[in-house]
Coordinates of C-alpha atoms and ligand atoms in Angstrom, one line a residue:
M1 CA 0.0 0.0 0.0
E2 CA 1.2 3.5 -0.8
F3 CA 1.8 5.5 2.3
D4 CA -0.2 8.4 0.9
E5 CA -3.2 6.1 0.6
F6 CA -2.8 5.1 4.2
A7 CA -2.5 8.8 5.2
E8 CA -5.6 9.7 3.2
R9 CA -7.7 7.0 4.8
A10 CA -6.4 7.8 8.2
G11 CA -7.5 11.4 7.6
E12 CA -11.0 10.2 6.7
I13 CA -11.1 8.1 9.9
E14 CA -9.9 11.0 12.0
A15 CA -12.6 13.3 10.5
E16 CA -15.4 10.8 11.2
T17 CA -17.2 10.9 14.6
A18 CA -19.8 8.1 14.3
D19 CA -18.4 4.9 15.8
L20 CA -20.0 2.5 13.3
V21 CA -18.7 4.5 10.3
V22 CA -15.2 4.5 11.9
V23 CA -15.4 0.7 12.0
D24 CA -16.5 0.6 8.4
L25 CA -13.6 2.9 7.3
V26 CA -11.0 0.8 9.2
T27 CA -12.6 -2.3 7.7
G28 CA -12.1 -0.8 4.3
L29 CA -8.5 0.1 5.1
L30 CA -7.7 -3.4 6.3
S31 CA -9.3 -5.0 3.2
A32 CA -7.1 -2.8 1.0
A33 CA -3.9 -3.4 2.8
S34 CA -2.9 -6.6 1.0
D35 CA 0.7 -7.5 1.9
D36 CA 1.1 -4.7 4.3
L37 CA -1.9 -5.9 6.4
P38 CA 0.1 -6.5 9.7
T39 CA 1.8 -3.1 9.4
V40 CA -1.4 -1.3 8.6
V41 CA -3.2 -2.8 11.6
R42 CA -0.4 -1.6 13.9
F43 CA 0.0 1.8 12.3
V44 CA -3.7 2.6 12.5
Q45 CA -3.2 2.2 16.3
G46 CA 0.0 4.2 16.3
R47 CA 2.1 1.1 16.9
V48 CA 5.2 0.1 15.1
F49 CA 5.8 -3.3 16.9
P50 CA 3.4 -5.9 18.3
A51 CA 2.3 -5.2 21.8
W52 CA 4.1 -8.2 23.2
E53 CA 7.5 -7.2 21.7
S54 CA 9.8 -5.3 23.9
T55 CA 11.3 -3.5 21.0
T56 CA 10.6 0.2 20.9
L57 CA 11.7 3.1 18.7
D58 CA 13.2 4.7 21.8
I59 CA 13.1 8.1 20.2
G60 CA 12.2 11.0 22.5
P61 CA 10.0 13.9 21.3
N62 CA 13.1 16.2 21.2
Y63 CA 14.8 14.0 18.6
C64 CA 11.6 14.0 16.6
Y65 CA 11.4 17.8 16.7
E66 CA 15.1 17.9 15.6
A67 CA 14.4 15.6 12.6
I68 CA 11.3 17.7 11.6
A69 CA 13.3 20.9 11.9
R70 CA 16.0 19.5 9.6
A71 CA 13.5 18.3 7.0
A72 CA 11.8 21.7 7.1
G73 CA 14.9 23.6 5.9
P74 CA 17.9 25.4 7.1
N75 CA 16.0 28.3 8.7
V76 CA 14.0 26.1 11.0
S77 CA 15.3 25.0 14.4
A78 CA 14.0 22.4 16.9
D79 CA 13.0 25.3 19.1
D80 CA 10.8 26.7 16.3
V81 CA 9.2 23.3 16.0
E82 CA 8.5 23.3 19.7
E83 CA 7.0 26.7 19.5
R84 CA 4.7 25.7 16.8
L85 CA 3.8 22.6 18.9
A86 CA 2.8 24.9 21.8
D87 CA 0.7 26.8 19.3
R88 CA -1.0 24.0 17.6
G89 CA -1.0 21.4 20.4
E90 CA -0.3 18.3 18.3
I91 CA 2.8 17.0 16.6
G92 CA 1.0 15.7 13.5
D93 CA -0.4 19.2 12.8
V94 CA 3.1 20.7 13.2
A95 CA 4.7 18.2 10.8
A96 CA 2.0 18.8 8.2
S97 CA 2.5 22.5 8.5
Y98 CA 6.0 22.5 7.0
D99 CA 7.0 21.8 3.4
F100 CA 9.4 18.9 3.5
G101 CA 10.4 19.4 -0.1
G102 CA 13.8 17.8 -0.7
Q103 CA 13.2 14.4 -2.2
R104 CA 9.8 15.2 -3.6
G105 CA 11.5 17.5 -6.1
L106 CA 13.5 14.6 -7.3
G107 CA 10.4 12.4 -7.4
A108 CA 8.7 15.0 -9.6
F109 CA 11.8 15.1 -11.8
A110 CA 11.5 11.4 -12.3
G111 CA 8.0 11.9 -13.6
G112 CA 5.9 11.2 -10.4
E113 CA 3.8 13.7 -8.5
R114 CA 3.8 11.5 -5.4
S115 CA 6.6 10.7 -2.9
G116 CA 6.3 7.1 -3.8
L117 CA 6.7 6.1 -0.2
T118 CA 5.0 2.8 0.7
V119 CA 3.7 1.6 4.0
G120 CA 6.3 -1.2 3.8
E121 CA 9.1 1.3 3.4
V122 CA 8.0 3.4 6.4
A123 CA 7.9 0.2 8.5
D124 CA 11.3 -0.9 7.3
E125 CA 12.8 2.5 8.0
L126 CA 11.3 2.6 11.5
G127 CA 12.4 -1.0 12.1
T128 CA 16.0 -0.2 11.2
L129 CA 15.9 3.0 13.2
A130 CA 14.9 0.9 16.3
T131 CA 18.0 -1.3 15.9
A132 CA 20.5 1.6 16.3
E133 CA 22.3 1.1 19.5
G134 CA 25.3 2.5 21.5
A135 CA 27.3 5.7 21.0
G136 CA 26.0 7.9 18.3
S137 CA 22.8 5.9 18.0
Q138 CA 20.6 9.0 18.7
D139 CA 22.2 10.9 15.8
A140 CA 21.7 7.9 13.5
K141 CA 18.0 7.8 14.5
I142 CA 17.6 11.5 13.8
D143 CA 19.3 11.1 10.4
R144 CA 17.0 8.3 9.5
L145 CA 13.9 10.0 10.6
F146 CA 15.0 13.2 8.8
G147 CA 15.4 11.1 5.6
L148 CA 11.9 9.7 6.1
F149 CA 10.3 13.1 6.7
N150 CA 12.1 14.4 3.6
R151 CA 10.2 12.0 1.5
C152 CA 6.8 12.9 3.0
D153 CA 4.1 15.2 1.7
P154 CA 2.3 17.1 4.5
E155 CA -0.4 14.5 5.1
E156 CA 2.2 11.7 5.2
A157 CA 4.4 13.7 7.5
R158 CA 1.4 14.2 9.8
Y159 CA 1.0 10.4 10.4
V160 CA 4.7 9.5 10.4
A161 CA 5.2 12.0 13.2
R162 CA 2.3 10.6 15.1
I163 CA 3.3 7.0 14.7
V164 CA 6.9 7.8 15.8
L165 CA 5.6 9.4 19.0
S166 CA 2.8 6.7 19.5
E167 CA 0.1 9.4 19.3
M168 CA -2.1 8.3 16.5
R169 CA -5.2 10.1 17.8
I170 CA -7.6 9.1 15.0
G171 CA -10.1 7.6 17.4
V172 CA -9.3 4.0 16.7
G173 CA -9.3 1.9 19.8
E174 CA -8.6 -1.8 20.3
G175 CA -12.3 -2.7 20.0
T176 CA -12.6 -0.9 16.7
V177 CA -9.7 -2.8 15.2
R178 CA -11.1 -6.1 16.6
D179 CA -14.4 -5.4 14.9
A180 CA -12.8 -4.3 11.7
I181 CA -10.7 -7.5 11.5
A182 CA -13.9 -9.5 12.0
G183 CA -15.7 -7.4 9.4
A184 CA -12.9 -7.3 6.8
F185 CA -12.3 -11.1 6.8
D186 CA -15.8 -12.3 7.8
V187 CA -14.8 -14.1 11.0
P188 CA -16.6 -14.0 14.4
V189 CA -15.6 -11.2 16.7
G190 CA -15.3 -13.7 19.6
S191 CA -12.6 -15.6 17.7
V192 CA -10.7 -12.4 16.9
E193 CA -10.9 -11.4 20.5
R194 CA -9.7 -14.7 21.8
A195 CA -6.8 -14.8 19.3
L196 CA -5.8 -11.3 20.4
Q197 CA -5.8 -12.4 24.0
V198 CA -3.5 -15.3 23.4
S199 CA -1.1 -13.5 21.0
N200 CA -1.2 -9.8 21.7
D201 CA -0.4 -9.3 18.1
Y202 CA -3.0 -7.5 16.0
G203 CA -0.9 -7.9 12.8
R204 CA -0.7 -11.6 13.1
V205 CA -4.3 -12.0 14.1
A206 CA -5.4 -10.0 11.0
V207 CA -3.3 -12.2 8.7
V208 CA -4.6 -15.4 10.3
A209 CA -8.2 -14.1 10.0
R210 CA -7.6 -13.3 6.4
D211 CA -5.7 -16.5 5.4
E212 CA -7.0 -19.2 7.6
G213 CA -10.4 -17.8 8.8
E214 CA -12.2 -18.8 12.1
A215 CA -10.5 -22.2 12.3
G216 CA -7.1 -20.6 12.1
L217 CA -7.9 -18.1 14.8
D218 CA -9.3 -20.7 17.1
A219 CA -6.2 -22.8 16.7
M220 CA -4.0 -19.9 18.0
R221 CA -2.4 -20.8 21.3
L222 CA -0.4 -19.1 24.0
E223 CA 3.3 -19.3 23.4
I224 CA 6.0 -19.5 26.0
G225 CA 8.1 -16.4 25.7
R226 CA 5.2 -14.2 24.5
P227 CA 3.5 -12.3 27.3
V228 CA -0.2 -12.2 27.9
Q229 CA -2.0 -9.2 29.3
S230 CA -2.6 -9.4 33.0
M231 CA -6.1 -10.0 34.4
L232 CA -6.9 -7.0 36.7
A233 CA -9.0 -6.4 39.7
Q234 CA -11.7 -4.0 40.8
A235 CA -12.3 -2.7 44.3
G236 CA -14.9 -4.9 46.1
T237 CA -16.2 -6.0 49.4
V238 CA -16.6 -9.3 51.2
A239 CA -20.3 -8.7 51.6
G240 CA -20.6 -8.1 47.8
A241 CA -18.5 -11.1 46.9
L242 CA -20.6 -13.4 49.1
E243 CA -23.8 -12.0 47.7
D244 CA -22.6 -12.5 44.1
W245 CA -21.0 -15.9 44.4
A246 CA -21.9 -19.0 46.4
E247 CA -18.4 -19.0 47.8
A248 CA -15.4 -16.7 47.4
A249 CA -11.8 -17.7 46.7
V250 CA -9.7 -15.7 49.0
E251 CA -5.9 -15.0 48.8
W252 CA -3.4 -12.7 50.4
K253 CA -2.8 -9.6 48.4
F254 CA 0.9 -9.2 48.1
D255 CA 2.3 -5.7 47.9
G256 CA 4.9 -6.0 45.1
A257 CA 5.0 -5.9 41.3
R258 CA 3.1 -8.1 38.9
V259 CA 5.3 -10.6 37.1
Q260 CA 4.5 -13.2 34.5
L261 CA 6.9 -16.1 34.3
H262 CA 7.4 -18.0 31.0
H263 CA 9.5 -21.0 31.6
D264 CA 10.5 -23.9 29.5
P265 CA 13.1 -26.3 31.0
D266 CA 14.5 -26.9 27.6
G267 CA 14.0 -23.4 26.1
G268 CA 14.8 -20.9 28.8
T269 CA 13.0 -18.4 31.0
S270 CA 11.5 -15.0 30.5
V271 CA 9.9 -12.7 33.0
F272 CA 7.5 -9.9 32.0
S273 CA 6.0 -7.0 33.9
R274 CA 2.3 -6.1 34.1
N275 CA 2.8 -4.0 30.9
M276 CA 4.4 -7.0 29.1
E277 CA 7.8 -5.5 29.3
D278 CA 10.6 -8.0 29.4
V279 CA 12.1 -7.7 32.9
T280 CA 14.1 -10.9 32.9
D281 CA 17.5 -9.3 33.3
A282 CA 16.3 -7.2 36.3
L283 CA 15.0 -10.2 38.2
P284 CA 17.6 -13.0 38.3
E285 CA 15.9 -14.4 41.5
V286 CA 12.8 -15.3 39.5
V287 CA 14.8 -17.0 36.8
E288 CA 16.7 -19.0 39.5
F289 CA 13.5 -19.9 41.2
A290 CA 12.1 -21.3 37.9
D291 CA 15.3 -23.2 37.1
E292 CA 15.4 -24.8 40.5
R293 CA 11.7 -25.5 41.1
V294 CA 9.8 -25.7 37.8
D295 CA 10.4 -28.8 35.7
E296 CA 7.7 -28.4 33.0
P297 CA 6.8 -25.7 30.4
V298 CA 4.6 -23.1 32.1
I299 CA 3.2 -19.6 32.1
L300 CA 2.6 -18.4 35.7
D301 CA 1.1 -15.2 36.9
G302 CA 2.3 -13.7 40.2
E303 CA 3.9 -11.0 42.1
V304 CA 7.5 -10.3 43.1
V305 CA 7.8 -9.0 46.7
G306 CA 10.8 -7.3 48.2
V307 CA 12.1 -9.0 51.3
D308 CA 14.4 -7.8 54.1
D309 CA 17.1 -9.9 55.7
D310 CA 14.5 -11.7 57.9
G311 CA 12.4 -12.5 54.8
D312 CA 9.7 -10.0 55.8
P313 CA 8.0 -8.0 53.0
L314 CA 9.4 -4.6 52.1
P315 CA 7.2 -1.8 50.7
F316 CA 6.4 -2.0 47.0
Q317 CA 8.6 1.1 46.1
E318 CA 11.6 -1.0 46.9
V319 CA 10.6 -3.6 44.3
L320 CA 10.2 -0.9 41.8
R321 CA 13.8 0.1 42.2
R322 CA 14.7 -3.4 41.1
F323 CA 12.4 -3.1 38.1
R324 CA 14.1 0.1 36.9
R325 CA 17.5 -1.3 37.3
K326 CA 18.7 -2.8 34.0
H327 CA 22.3 -2.5 34.8
D328 CA 24.3 -3.3 37.9
V329 CA 21.6 -5.8 38.9
A330 CA 24.0 -7.7 41.1
A331 CA 24.7 -4.6 43.3
T332 CA 21.0 -3.7 43.7
R333 CA 20.3 -7.3 44.4
E334 CA 22.4 -6.9 47.5
D335 CA 20.2 -4.0 48.6
V336 CA 16.8 -5.4 47.9
A337 CA 16.2 -9.1 47.5
V338 CA 13.0 -10.1 45.8
R339 CA 11.1 -13.3 45.8
P340 CA 8.2 -14.4 43.6
V341 CA 4.8 -15.6 44.7
F342 CA 2.5 -17.1 42.1
F343 CA -1.2 -17.1 42.2
D344 CA -2.2 -18.3 38.7
C345 CA -1.3 -20.8 36.0
L346 CA -2.1 -19.8 32.4
H347 CA -0.3 -22.6 30.6
R348 CA 1.0 -26.0 31.6
D349 CA 2.9 -28.4 29.5
G350 CA 1.1 -27.8 26.2
D351 CA -2.3 -27.0 27.7
D352 CA -3.7 -23.4 27.7
L353 CA -5.7 -22.9 30.9
L354 CA -7.2 -19.5 30.2
D355 CA -10.7 -21.1 29.9
A356 CA -10.4 -23.3 33.0
A357 CA -12.0 -22.3 36.3
L358 CA -9.8 -20.4 38.8
T359 CA -9.8 -23.4 41.2
E360 CA -8.7 -25.7 38.4
R361 CA -5.9 -23.4 37.4
H362 CA -4.9 -23.1 41.1
D363 CA -4.8 -26.9 41.3
S364 CA -2.4 -27.0 38.4
L365 CA -0.3 -24.3 40.0
T366 CA -0.2 -26.3 43.2
E367 CA 1.1 -29.3 41.2
V368 CA 3.7 -27.2 39.4
L369 CA 5.0 -25.7 42.6
D370 CA 4.7 -29.0 44.4
D371 CA 6.9 -28.1 47.4
G372 CA 4.7 -25.1 48.1
E373 CA 7.5 -22.6 47.8
G374 CA 6.4 -19.5 46.0
L375 CA 2.8 -20.6 46.0
S376 CA 0.0 -18.2 47.0
E377 CA -2.5 -20.2 49.1
L378 CA -6.1 -20.0 48.1
W379 CA -9.1 -20.6 50.4
V380 CA -12.6 -21.2 49.0
T381 CA -15.2 -20.3 51.6
D382 CA -18.6 -18.8 52.3
D383 CA -17.8 -17.9 55.9
P384 CA -17.2 -14.2 56.5
D385 CA -15.4 -15.1 59.7
G386 CA -12.9 -17.3 57.8
I387 CA -12.3 -14.5 55.3
A388 CA -11.7 -12.0 58.2
G389 CA -9.2 -14.6 59.5
V390 CA -7.3 -14.8 56.2
E391 CA -7.2 -11.0 56.1
A392 CA -5.9 -10.7 59.6
D393 CA -3.1 -13.3 58.8
S394 CA -2.2 -11.4 55.6
L395 CA -1.9 -8.1 57.4
E396 CA -0.1 -9.7 60.3
S397 CA 2.5 -11.1 57.9
G398 CA 3.1 -7.6 56.5
H399 CA 1.0 -7.9 53.3
E400 CA -1.7 -5.7 51.9
G401 CA -4.9 -7.4 52.6
I402 CA -6.9 -9.8 50.5
M403 CA -8.1 -10.5 47.0
L404 CA -11.5 -12.0 46.5
K405 CA -12.0 -14.0 43.4
N406 CA -14.8 -15.9 41.7
P407 CA -13.8 -19.5 42.1
D408 CA -15.5 -20.5 38.8
S409 CA -14.1 -17.6 36.7
T410 CA -11.9 -18.0 33.7
Y411 CA -8.7 -15.9 33.1
S412 CA -9.6 -12.7 31.2
P413 CA -6.4 -11.1 30.0
G414 CA -6.4 -7.3 30.2
R415 CA -9.8 -7.2 31.9
R416 CA -10.7 -5.3 35.0
G417 CA -13.8 -7.3 35.6
K418 CA -15.8 -8.3 38.7
N419 CA -14.3 -11.7 39.0
W420 CA -11.2 -10.4 40.8
R421 CA -11.8 -7.9 43.6
K422 CA -9.3 -6.3 45.9
R423 CA -11.1 -5.7 49.2
K424 CA -11.5 -2.1 50.0
P425 CA -9.8 -1.1 53.2
D426 CA -12.1 -0.5 56.1
V427 CA -13.6 2.9 56.4
E428 CA -13.6 4.8 59.7
T429 CA -14.6 2.6 62.6
L430 CA -17.6 3.2 64.8
D431 CA -18.0 3.0 68.6
L432 CA -21.4 1.4 69.1
V433 CA -23.4 0.3 72.1
V434 CA -24.3 -3.3 72.7
T435 CA -28.0 -3.5 73.3
G436 CA -28.6 -7.2 72.7
A437 CA -26.9 -10.5 72.1
E438 CA -27.5 -14.2 71.2
W439 CA -26.3 -17.3 73.0
G440 CA -24.1 -19.5 70.8
E441 CA -24.8 -23.0 69.7
G442 CA -23.3 -26.4 70.5
R443 CA -19.9 -26.0 72.1
R444 CA -20.6 -22.3 72.5
A445 CA -24.0 -22.6 74.0
S446 CA -22.8 -21.0 77.3
L447 CA -21.2 -18.1 75.5
L448 CA -22.7 -15.0 74.0
G449 CA -21.7 -15.1 70.3
T450 CA -23.6 -12.5 68.4
F451 CA -24.0 -8.9 69.5
L452 CA -26.6 -6.4 68.6
L453 CA -25.1 -2.9 68.0
S454 CA -26.8 0.5 68.4
A455 CA -26.0 4.1 67.7
R456 CA -26.9 6.8 70.1
T457 CA -29.6 9.2 69.0
E458 CA -28.6 12.7 69.7
G459 CA -30.8 13.1 72.7
A460 CA -29.6 9.9 74.5
S461 CA -27.1 11.6 76.8
E462 CA -29.3 14.5 77.8
R463 CA -32.7 12.9 78.0
G464 CA -32.0 11.8 81.5
S465 CA -33.3 9.0 83.5
D466 CA -37.0 9.5 82.8
A467 CA -36.7 8.3 79.2
R468 CA -34.4 5.5 80.1
E469 CA -36.8 4.3 82.7
S470 CA -39.6 4.1 80.2
S471 CA -37.5 1.9 78.0
P472 CA -34.0 0.7 78.6
H473 CA -33.2 1.3 75.0
A474 CA -34.7 4.7 74.5
G475 CA -32.1 6.9 72.8
Y476 CA -30.5 4.0 71.0
E477 CA -31.3 2.7 67.5
T478 CA -30.0 -0.6 66.2
L479 CA -27.9 -0.9 63.1
G480 CA -26.4 -4.4 62.9
K481 CA -25.1 -7.5 64.5
V482 CA -21.5 -8.5 64.9
A483 CA -20.2 -12.0 65.2
T484 CA -17.0 -11.8 63.2
G485 CA -13.5 -11.1 64.3
I486 CA -13.9 -12.5 67.8
T487 CA -11.6 -15.2 69.2
D488 CA -12.8 -18.0 71.5
E489 CA -11.0 -16.3 74.3
E490 CA -12.6 -13.0 73.6
L491 CA -16.0 -14.6 73.6
E492 CA -15.5 -15.7 77.1
E493 CA -14.4 -12.2 78.2
L494 CA -17.3 -10.5 76.4
T495 CA -19.8 -12.9 78.0
D496 CA -18.4 -12.1 81.4
L497 CA -18.5 -8.4 80.6
L498 CA -22.1 -8.4 79.4
E499 CA -23.8 -10.9 81.7
P500 CA -24.3 -8.5 84.5
H501 CA -26.3 -6.2 82.1
V502 CA -28.7 -8.8 80.8
L503 CA -32.3 -7.6 81.2
S504 CA -34.2 -10.5 79.9
E505 CA -33.9 -13.6 77.8
D506 CA -36.1 -15.2 75.2
G507 CA -34.7 -18.5 73.9
Q508 CA -31.3 -17.6 72.4
D509 CA -32.1 -13.9 72.4
V510 CA -30.8 -11.7 75.2
D511 CA -31.8 -8.1 75.9
V512 CA -28.9 -6.1 77.2
A513 CA -28.9 -2.7 79.0
P514 CA -26.7 -0.1 77.3
A515 CA -23.4 -0.4 79.2
V516 CA -20.7 -1.8 76.9
V517 CA -19.2 0.0 73.8
F518 CA -17.6 -2.0 71.0
E519 CA -15.3 -0.5 68.3
V520 CA -16.4 -2.1 65.1
G521 CA -15.1 -2.1 61.5
Y522 CA -17.3 -2.5 58.5
E523 CA -17.2 -2.2 54.7
E524 CA -20.2 0.0 54.1
I525 CA -23.2 1.5 55.7
Q526 CA -26.4 0.7 53.8
E527 CA -29.9 2.0 54.1
S528 CA -31.9 -0.9 55.3
P529 CA -35.3 -1.6 56.9
T530 CA -33.8 -4.5 58.9
Y531 CA -32.8 -2.3 61.9
S532 CA -34.5 0.5 63.8
S533 CA -32.0 3.1 62.7
G534 CA -32.9 2.6 59.0
Y535 CA -29.2 1.7 58.4
A536 CA -27.3 -1.6 58.4
L537 CA -23.5 -2.2 58.5
R538 CA -22.1 -4.5 55.8
F539 CA -19.5 -7.0 57.0
P540 CA -19.3 -5.6 60.5
R541 CA -16.3 -6.8 62.5
F542 CA -15.5 -6.7 66.2
L543 CA -12.2 -4.8 66.8
A544 CA -12.1 -4.0 70.5
V545 CA -14.1 -3.2 73.7
R546 CA -14.0 0.6 74.3
D547 CA -13.5 0.5 78.1
D548 CA -12.8 4.2 77.9
V549 CA -16.1 5.2 76.3
E550 CA -19.4 5.5 78.0
P551 CA -22.6 4.6 76.1
A552 CA -23.6 8.2 76.2
D553 CA -20.4 9.1 74.3
A554 CA -20.7 6.4 71.7
D555 CA -21.1 7.3 68.1
S556 CA -24.4 9.0 67.2
L557 CA -26.8 8.2 64.5
E558 CA -26.0 11.5 63.0
R559 CA -22.4 10.4 62.5
V560 CA -23.6 7.2 60.9
E561 CA -25.8 9.2 58.6
R562 CA -22.9 11.5 57.7
L563 CA -20.6 8.5 57.0
A564 CA -23.3 6.9 54.9
D565 CA -23.7 10.1 52.8
R566 CA -20.0 10.4 52.2
Q567 CA -19.6 6.9 50.8
Ligands
LIG1 P1 -4.1 -2.9 42.4 O1 -2.7 -2.8 41.9 O2 -4.3 -2.3 43.7 O3 -5.2 -2.7 41.4 O4 -4.4 -4.5 42.8 C1 -4.2 -5.5 41.9 C2 -2.8 -6.0 41.9 O5 -2.6 -6.7 43.1 C3 -2.6 -7.1 40.8 O6 -2.3 -6.5 39.6 C4 -1.4 -7.8 41.4 O7 -0.2 -7.1 40.9 C5 -1.5 -7.6 42.9 N1 -1.7 -8.8 43.6 C6 -1.2 -9.1 44.8 N2 -1.6 -10.3 45.3 C7 -2.5 -10.8 44.4 C8 -3.2 -12.0 44.3 N3 -3.2 -12.9 45.2 N4 -4.0 -12.1 43.2 C9 -4.0 -11.2 42.2 N5 -3.3 -10.1 42.2 C10 -2.5 -9.8 43.3

């Protein structure tokens, strides 16, 4: 494809605002791309290389301004280019505003009006430019880019400049390209989507769609050494997770940096960051871990955590230092040791596991890491108390909290869906008055196990004894029950503390005079008809007895309302 045709079509796409028409225009572009299809698919997204490749042009904006200035003529400096950029706001517009005459004069002399530049030539030039390394490489890059601009007419220059700086800005997102590939080669969108997930290579997917159709796309597999986009998490709550799923899979949330390990005992090891950058050289510990402990071809998803001399986790910033270090790794390694923890298995010995359930993938992971070293443990439970316990252990061990995952969910690369949730940290705690309780069952029949919590209504402290005589709970409104976060030992203490204040009993239910104040954590305050306050705490947890707070000074319903409003 001639590059001026690409530029013309890109201009039409840029001018169009209706999404469906944009998809049609991109479809037309891909259909017309013939041999240049893989390049055109990348260029239209402002990419020169496939997303999984670590190669970059590594050319900063200043070098691009320099090349533009040189192509624009002897009277133009890089500063002039920057000034125009400040004026026009966008590098493509700046490049198109100059007359890069040089070579075009020669072209016209040879009988052609056009620059004759093809998409393939632009790709080759940029590919060569990316390979320049070492001393003088930046000059070599500017020279080559200058040569390229010199052959461009204004519209071509507009898009070369944007591609070089990865700022295509023609309104073509990944979804548009996916739909256009499906449209241009008459294959199902789902097959294109899946093929993109496993390969991260739009160019290759487009070619397979064109040449081999749906069957070819469906046959595409993960490859060891080629990174996959990481599945991402949203913020969530325990209460929400247990409402949405029968059970939740719970894991510690490690405070480190995401890593994807690609290991083949016969083929070598690569480590990629969350952005699919190759970080193998920066993390020799991960390579050593794989060499020592993994004896089959795998792709594992996990986190590297910085550890101090005692093996305790270090803050995440320390790990980032290691990521940034490409050189002198040995020295930094002395400062910050890292160790990997893996929580997912995407591929094992020839089998792609993206479509397997989380629990199955975790079973595979457990088999791969059969001595348990570097394995993130997973608990599947519907018990909020159990989840609170996992969270307490995680925090106690110096980690960040917990992740809640849907046990049946597949691995969705690049998605921030609802199947993985990081538990939101607790909001401000509340000091609430215990106004009731329930006896436990079985072994705990002689212990109070569930505690009814109330907030003070504003008048409670002033209303005086008259009101309280009429009803022991006047001036208090209920808003939840807490049974989570209490150890057996604490249950005994709480029973001793509350028994003297028991007013009456009805089966398991106990009425308690306002005397004891609990500090409780919770995930959210909801409006709810269940309790007399009109509010309910979600996932309330016992934190402590507030010996130092009188019921009359406990938190008021007004504060509860304010906190609820702020959420
Ligand atoms: P955030 O970065 O706050 O959005 O939280 C999500 C990140 O937590 C993931 O991208 C991982 O890097 C990290 N993480 C730590 N532990 C886990 C785990 N057990 N499962 C999934 N992600 C985890």
